[in-house]
CSV table of C-alpha atoms in Angstrom, one decimal:
chain,number,residue,atom,x,y,z
A,1096,MET,CA,5.7,-21.3,0.1
A,1097,ASN,CA,6.5,-20.5,-3.5
A,1098,GLN,CA,8.7,-17.7,-4.9
A,1099,VAL,CA,8.6,-16.0,-8.3
A,1100,THR,CA,11.2,-13.6,-9.8
A,1101,ILE,CA,10.6,-11.5,-12.9
A,1102,LYS,CA,13.0,-8.9,-14.3
A,1103,ASN,CA,13.7,-6.4,-17.1
A,1104,ASN,CA,16.7,-4.2,-17.8
A,1105,PHE,CA,15.9,-1.9,-14.8
A,1106,ILE,CA,14.2,-3.9,-12.1
A,1107,THR,CA,14.3,-7.4,-10.6
A,1108,LEU,CA,11.2,-8.3,-8.5
A,1109,THR,CA,10.7,-11.3,-6.2
A,1110,VAL,CA,7.2,-12.2,-5.0
A,1111,LEU,CA,5.9,-14.8,-2.6
A,1112,ASP,CA,2.5,-16.6,-2.9
A,1113,TYR,CA,2.1,-16.1,0.8
A,1114,GLY,CA,0.4,-12.8,1.3
A,1115,ALA,CA,1.3,-11.9,-2.4
A,1116,ILE,CA,4.3,-10.4,-0.7
A,1117,ILE,CA,7.0,-8.3,-2.4
A,1118,GLN,CA,10.2,-9.9,-0.9
A,1119,LYS,CA,12.8,-8.1,-3.0
A,1120,LEU,CA,12.7,-5.1,-5.4
A,1121,ILE,CA,16.2,-4.6,-6.8
A,1122,ILE,CA,17.2,-1.5,-8.7
A,1123,LYS,CA,20.7,-0.5,-9.9
A,1124,ASN,CA,21.9,2.6,-8.2
A,1125,LYS,CA,23.8,5.4,-9.8
A,1126,ASP,CA,27.0,3.4,-9.5
A,1127,GLY,CA,25.5,0.3,-11.2
A,1128,VAL,CA,25.2,-1.6,-7.9
A,1129,ASP,CA,22.2,-3.7,-7.3
A,1130,THR,CA,20.1,-2.2,-4.4
A,1131,ASN,CA,17.2,-3.9,-2.8
A,1132,VAL,CA,14.9,-0.9,-2.1
A,1133,VAL,CA,12.3,-2.7,0.1
A,1134,VAL,CA,12.8,-4.0,3.6
A,1135,GLY,CA,12.4,-7.8,3.5
A,1136,LEU,CA,13.2,-11.1,5.1
A,1137,GLU,CA,15.8,-13.3,3.5
A,1138,GLU,CA,14.1,-16.6,4.6
A,1139,PRO,CA,10.5,-16.8,3.2
A,1140,GLU,CA,9.3,-18.9,6.2
A,1141,LYS,CA,10.0,-16.0,8.5
A,1142,TYR,CA,7.1,-14.1,7.0
A,1143,LEU,CA,4.8,-16.5,8.7
A,1144,THR,CA,5.5,-14.8,12.0
A,1145,ASP,CA,6.0,-11.3,10.7
A,1146,ASN,CA,3.6,-8.8,12.3
A,1147,LYS,CA,4.7,-5.7,10.2
A,1148,SER,CA,3.0,-6.7,7.0
A,1149,LEU,CA,6.3,-6.4,5.2
A,1150,GLY,CA,5.6,-6.1,1.4
A,1151,ALA,CA,2.2,-7.7,1.8
A,1152,CYS,CA,-1.1,-7.3,0.0
A,1153,ILE,CA,-3.5,-5.7,2.6
A,1154,GLY,CA,-7.3,-6.5,2.5
A,1155,ARG,CA,-10.2,-7.0,2.6
A,1156,TYR,CA,-10.0,-3.4,4.0
A,1157,ALA,CA,-6.6,-1.6,4.3
A,1158,GLY,CA,-6.3,0.8,7.2
A,1159,ARG,CA,-8.5,1.3,10.2
A,1160,ILE,CA,-12.3,0.8,10.7
A,1161,SER,CA,-14.0,2.2,13.8
A,1162,ASN,CA,-16.7,0.8,16.1
A,1163,GLY,CA,-16.0,-2.8,15.5
A,1164,GLY,CA,-18.1,-3.0,12.4
A,1165,PHE,CA,-20.1,-1.3,9.6
A,1166,HIS,CA,-23.6,-1.2,8.1
A,1167,ILE,CA,-24.7,-2.1,4.6
A,1168,ASN,CA,-28.3,-1.7,3.7
A,1169,ASN,CA,-29.2,-1.4,7.3
A,1170,VAL,CA,-27.5,-4.7,8.2
A,1171,HIS,CA,-24.8,-4.5,10.8
A,1172,TYR,CA,-21.6,-6.5,10.2
A,1173,PRO,CA,-19.4,-6.9,13.3
A,1174,ILE,CA,-15.7,-7.4,12.6
A,1175,PHE,CA,-12.7,-8.1,14.9
A,1176,ALA,CA,-11.5,-5.0,16.7
A,1177,LYS,CA,-8.8,-4.5,19.3
A,1178,ASP,CA,-9.4,-1.5,21.6
A,1179,GLY,CA,-12.2,-0.5,19.2
A,1180,VAL,CA,-10.0,-0.6,16.1
A,1181,HIS,CA,-10.2,-3.0,13.2
A,1182,LEU,CA,-6.9,-2.9,11.3
A,1183,HIS,CA,-5.8,-4.2,7.8
A,1184,GLY,CA,-8.6,-6.7,7.3
A,1185,GLY,CA,-8.7,-8.4,10.7
A,1186,GLN,CA,-6.8,-11.1,12.5
A,1187,LYS,CA,-5.9,-12.9,9.3
A,1188,GLY,CA,-6.1,-10.5,6.4
A,1189,PHE,CA,-5.0,-11.0,2.9
A,1190,GLY,CA,-1.3,-10.6,3.8
A,1191,LYS,CA,-1.6,-13.8,5.8
A,1192,ARG,CA,-3.3,-15.9,3.2
A,1193,TYR,CA,-1.8,-18.1,0.5
A,1194,TRP,CA,-2.5,-16.7,-3.0
A,1195,THR,CA,-2.5,-18.7,-6.2
A,1196,ILE,CA,0.2,-17.8,-8.8
A,1197,GLU,CA,-2.1,-17.6,-11.8
A,1198,GLN,CA,0.3,-16.4,-14.5
A,1199,VAL,CA,3.9,-15.5,-15.0
A,1200,HIS,CA,5.1,-13.7,-18.1
A,1201,ASP,CA,8.8,-13.3,-18.7
A,1202,GLY,CA,8.8,-11.5,-22.1
A,1203,GLU,CA,8.5,-7.8,-22.7
A,1204,ASN,CA,6.9,-6.0,-19.8
A,1205,PRO,CA,7.1,-9.1,-17.5
A,1206,PHE,CA,4.4,-9.6,-14.9
A,1207,VAL,CA,3.2,-12.1,-12.3
A,1208,LYS,CA,-0.5,-12.4,-11.5
A,1209,LEU,CA,-1.9,-13.9,-8.3
A,1210,THR,CA,-5.4,-14.6,-7.3
A,1211,TYR,CA,-7.3,-15.1,-4.0
A,1212,LEU,CA,-10.9,-16.0,-3.3
A,1213,SER,CA,-12.0,-14.5,0.0
A,1214,PRO,CA,-15.1,-16.5,1.1
A,1215,ASP,CA,-18.4,-14.9,2.3
A,1216,MET,CA,-18.1,-13.7,5.9
A,1217,GLU,CA,-14.3,-14.2,6.1
A,1218,GLU,CA,-13.2,-11.9,9.0
A,1219,GLY,CA,-16.9,-10.8,9.1
A,1220,TYR,CA,-17.0,-9.3,5.6
A,1221,PRO,CA,-20.0,-10.2,3.4
A,1222,GLY,CA,-19.7,-11.6,-0.1
A,1223,ASN,CA,-17.3,-14.0,-2.0
A,1224,LEU,CA,-14.6,-11.6,-3.1
A,1225,LYS,CA,-12.5,-12.7,-6.1
A,1226,CYS,CA,-9.2,-10.8,-5.9
A,1227,THR,CA,-6.3,-10.4,-8.4
A,1228,VAL,CA,-3.0,-8.6,-7.8
A,1229,THR,CA,-0.7,-8.1,-10.8
A,1230,TYR,CA,2.9,-6.9,-10.4
A,1231,LYS,CA,4.1,-5.7,-13.8
A,1232,LEU,CA,7.5,-4.2,-14.8
A,1233,VAL,CA,7.4,-1.5,-17.6
A,1234,GLY,CA,10.8,0.1,-18.1
A,1235,PRO,CA,11.9,1.7,-14.8
A,1236,SER,CA,8.4,1.3,-13.3
A,1237,LEU,CA,6.7,-1.2,-11.0
A,1238,PHE,CA,2.9,-1.3,-11.5
A,1239,ILE,CA,0.8,-2.8,-8.8
A,1240,ILE,CA,-2.8,-3.5,-10.0
A,1241,HIS,CA,-5.4,-4.8,-7.5
A,1242,GLU,CA,-8.8,-5.9,-8.9
A,1243,ALA,CA,-11.8,-7.5,-7.2
A,1244,THR,CA,-15.4,-8.6,-7.8
A,1245,THR,CA,-18.0,-9.7,-5.4
A,1246,ASP,CA,-21.4,-11.4,-5.2
A,1247,LYS,CA,-22.6,-9.3,-2.3
A,1248,ALA,CA,-22.1,-5.6,-1.4
A,1249,THR,CA,-18.9,-5.4,0.7
A,1250,PRO,CA,-16.3,-2.9,1.7
A,1251,VAL,CA,-13.1,-3.2,-0.4
A,1252,ASN,CA,-9.8,-1.3,0.1
A,1253,LEU,CA,-6.7,-3.1,-1.2
A,1254,THR,CA,-3.1,-1.9,-1.0
A,1255,ASN,CA,0.5,-3.0,-0.9
A,1256,HIS,CA,2.4,-2.5,2.3
A,1257,SER,CA,6.0,-2.4,1.1
A,1258,TYR,CA,8.6,-0.5,3.2
A,1259,PHE,CA,10.9,1.5,1.0
A,1260,ASN,CA,14.5,2.3,1.7
A,1261,LEU,CA,16.4,3.8,-1.2
A,1262,ASP,CA,19.9,3.7,0.1
A,1263,GLY,CA,20.2,1.2,3.0
A,1264,GLU,CA,20.9,3.9,5.6
A,1265,GLU,CA,19.7,3.5,9.1
A,1266,THR,CA,17.9,6.8,9.3
A,1267,ILE,CA,15.4,8.5,7.0
A,1268,ASP,CA,16.1,12.1,8.1
A,1269,HIS,CA,18.2,12.9,5.0
A,1270,TRP,CA,15.7,11.6,2.5
A,1271,ASN,CA,13.8,14.2,0.4
A,1272,LEU,CA,10.0,13.9,0.2
A,1273,ARG,CA,7.3,15.6,-1.8
A,1274,LEU,CA,3.6,14.7,-1.5
A,1275,SER,CA,1.0,15.8,-4.0
A,1276,CYS,CA,-1.4,16.0,-1.0
A,1277,PRO,CA,-2.8,19.4,-0.1
A,1278,GLU,CA,-5.0,17.9,2.6
A,1279,TYR,CA,-4.9,15.1,5.2
A,1280,LEU,CA,-7.4,13.3,7.5
A,1281,GLU,CA,-7.4,14.4,11.1
A,1282,THR,CA,-7.0,11.3,13.3
A,1283,ASP,CA,-7.6,10.7,17.0
A,1284,ALA,CA,-5.4,9.0,19.6
A,1285,LYS,CA,-6.2,5.6,18.1
A,1286,LEU,CA,-5.3,6.9,14.6
A,1287,LEU,CA,-8.9,6.7,13.5
A,1288,PRO,CA,-10.2,9.5,11.2
A,1289,THR,CA,-12.3,12.0,13.1
A,1290,GLY,CA,-14.1,12.8,9.8
A,1291,LYS,CA,-12.3,16.2,9.4
A,1292,ILE,CA,-10.3,16.9,6.3
A,1293,LEU,CA,-7.7,19.5,7.0
A,1294,SER,CA,-5.2,21.6,4.9
A,1295,VAL,CA,-1.6,20.7,5.3
A,1296,LYS,CA,-0.7,24.4,5.3
A,1297,ASN,CA,1.2,25.5,8.4
A,1298,SER,CA,1.4,21.9,9.7
A,1299,LYS,CA,4.1,19.3,9.9
A,1300,TYR,CA,2.3,17.5,7.1
A,1301,ASP,CA,3.1,20.1,4.5
A,1302,PHE,CA,5.3,18.3,1.9
A,1303,LEU,CA,3.9,20.1,-1.1
A,1304,GLU,CA,7.4,21.3,-1.9
A,1305,MET,CA,10.4,18.9,-1.8
A,1306,LYS,CA,12.1,18.9,1.6
A,1307,LYS,CA,14.1,16.7,4.0
A,1308,ILE,CA,12.0,14.4,6.1
A,1309,GLY,CA,14.0,15.4,9.1
A,1310,GLN,CA,12.5,14.5,12.5
A,1311,VAL,CA,8.9,14.2,11.1
A,1312,ARG,CA,7.4,10.8,11.6
A,1313,LEU,CA,4.2,9.8,9.9
A,1314,ASP,CA,1.3,7.4,10.2
A,1315,THR,CA,-1.0,9.7,8.3
A,1316,PRO,CA,-3.8,9.4,5.7
A,1317,PHE,CA,-3.3,12.1,3.0
A,1318,VAL,CA,-5.7,13.2,0.3
A,1319,MET,CA,-4.1,12.8,-3.1
A,1320,ASP,CA,-4.6,15.5,-5.8
A,1321,SER,CA,-3.6,14.1,-9.2
A,1322,SER,CA,-4.1,17.6,-10.8
A,1323,LEU,CA,-1.0,19.0,-9.0
A,1324,LYS,CA,1.9,19.5,-11.4
A,1325,ASN,CA,4.4,18.2,-8.8
A,1326,GLY,CA,3.9,14.5,-8.0
A,1327,THR,CA,4.6,12.4,-5.0
A,1328,VAL,CA,8.4,11.7,-5.0
A,1329,LEU,CA,11.0,10.2,-2.6
A,1330,THR,CA,14.7,10.7,-3.3
A,1331,SER,CA,18.0,9.8,-1.7
A,1332,ASP,CA,21.0,11.9,-2.5
A,1333,LYS,CA,23.3,9.1,-1.4
A,1334,SER,CA,22.1,6.3,-3.8
A,1335,GLY,CA,21.0,8.8,-6.4
A,1336,LEU,CA,17.6,7.0,-6.6
A,1337,SER,CA,14.3,8.7,-7.0
A,1338,MET,CA,10.9,7.1,-6.7
A,1339,GLU,CA,7.7,8.7,-7.9
A,1340,VAL,CA,4.3,7.3,-6.8
A,1341,VAL,CA,1.3,7.6,-9.1
A,1342,THR,CA,-2.1,6.2,-8.3
A,1343,ASN,CA,-5.8,6.2,-9.2
A,1344,GLN,CA,-6.7,6.2,-5.5
A,1345,PRO,CA,-8.1,9.1,-3.6
A,1346,GLY,CA,-5.6,8.7,-0.7
A,1347,VAL,CA,-2.3,7.5,0.5
A,1348,VAL,CA,-1.3,6.5,4.0
A,1349,VAL,CA,2.3,7.5,4.5
A,1350,TYR,CA,3.9,5.5,7.3
A,1351,THR,CA,7.4,5.8,8.8
A,1352,PRO,CA,7.9,2.9,11.2
A,1353,PRO,CA,9.6,3.7,14.6
A,1354,ALA,CA,11.8,0.6,14.7
A,1355,PHE,CA,13.7,0.8,11.4
A,1356,ALA,CA,14.5,3.2,8.5
A,1357,ALA,CA,11.8,2.9,5.9
A,1358,ILE,CA,8.7,4.6,4.5
A,1359,CYS,CA,5.4,3.1,3.2
A,1360,PHE,CA,3.1,4.6,0.6
A,1361,GLU,CA,-0.2,2.8,1.1
A,1362,THR,CA,-2.2,4.0,-1.9
A,1363,GLN,CA,-5.8,3.4,-1.1
A,1364,ASN,CA,-9.3,4.8,-0.2
A,1365,PHE,CA,-9.7,6.6,3.1
A,1366,PRO,CA,-9.5,4.6,6.3
A,1367,ASP,CA,-12.9,4.1,8.0
A,1368,ALA,CA,-14.8,5.1,4.8
A,1369,PRO,CA,-17.5,2.5,5.5
A,1370,ASN,CA,-18.4,4.5,8.6
A,1371,GLN,CA,-17.9,8.0,7.2
A,1372,PRO,CA,-20.6,8.9,4.6
A,1373,HIS,CA,-18.7,11.9,3.3
A,1374,PHE,CA,-15.6,9.9,2.4
A,1375,PRO,CA,-15.3,8.3,-1.0
A,1376,ASN,CA,-17.5,5.3,-1.5
A,1377,SER,CA,-15.9,2.1,-0.3
A,1378,ILE,CA,-18.7,-0.4,-1.0
A,1379,LEU,CA,-18.2,-2.7,-4.0
A,1380,GLN,CA,-21.5,-3.9,-5.5
A,1381,PRO,CA,-22.1,-7.1,-7.5
A,1382,GLY,CA,-21.4,-6.4,-11.2
A,1383,GLU,CA,-18.8,-3.8,-10.4
A,1384,THR,CA,-15.0,-4.2,-10.6
A,1385,TYR,CA,-12.7,-2.7,-7.9
A,1386,LEU,CA,-9.5,-1.3,-9.4
A,1387,ASN,CA,-6.5,0.1,-7.6
A,1388,GLU,CA,-3.7,0.9,-10.1
A,1389,SER,CA,-0.5,2.3,-8.6
A,1390,GLU,CA,2.9,3.0,-10.3
A,1391,PHE,CA,6.2,3.2,-8.5
A,1392,ARG,CA,8.6,4.9,-11.1
A,1393,PHE,CA,12.3,4.9,-10.4
A,1394,SER,CA,14.9,7.3,-11.8
A,1395,PHE,CA,18.2,9.0,-10.9
A,1396,VAL,CA,18.4,12.3,-9.2
A,1397,ASN,CA,20.0,14.9,-11.4
């Protein structure tokens, strides 16, 4: 297992070739103290048995797919499902594969680029999918750029599954959260989308205005609206850190794990889009390039 670290004046980032995992993301807090703002494992080998997708690249399809499969051009493709749910690309998704460290740039705007070739019918998905993930530091921002091309029509939905904790505290109740998400996807008992897109108004999912997370716990697909003036922001008064999330994706799954203090912003297409015709298109065609570009911008709370 190989490890790469890049840094600029604001951020130090450590990435593993296994799962293209973000192991450490270190920011200086308001007191000038280095703070690792992602939950990670100190020993890289422990990621081999991690089942939480800590910091991993998720694919070929992030999130849940229903009915144990999908159809493309009237052909049914069965995929692994547990209790009728396919999650995060199957039994051995991209977060459990070794990637190739293709390029490391240490100069201005340092970056590390990793590649993975997902072969035709891996985990039941058609097409040889060439994937690239680039982690790039620009000032106080981390850019995560997922790209992919295929030789057969296939569902693609890539994201990063980092768990953020801005202050090292053991509770998230005091963190402030704003989501530029006026709608969310209704989900059933298995957290599969029902197909309904609902307004957040008068629901526990209304974070259109900045407020404490409090007792609200989330495992929720939200609909992003980039036209909103107020962006998606997480802040900690204790550390003084603020993180804004900007993406070209139509959705974000916001997840607060029950076992430890953290929050995930899984910027992506909608879960189960291959089986929901009115959701944004999730099928990548030969000759097209999939692109998920997300920015995590750090600053200090005024």
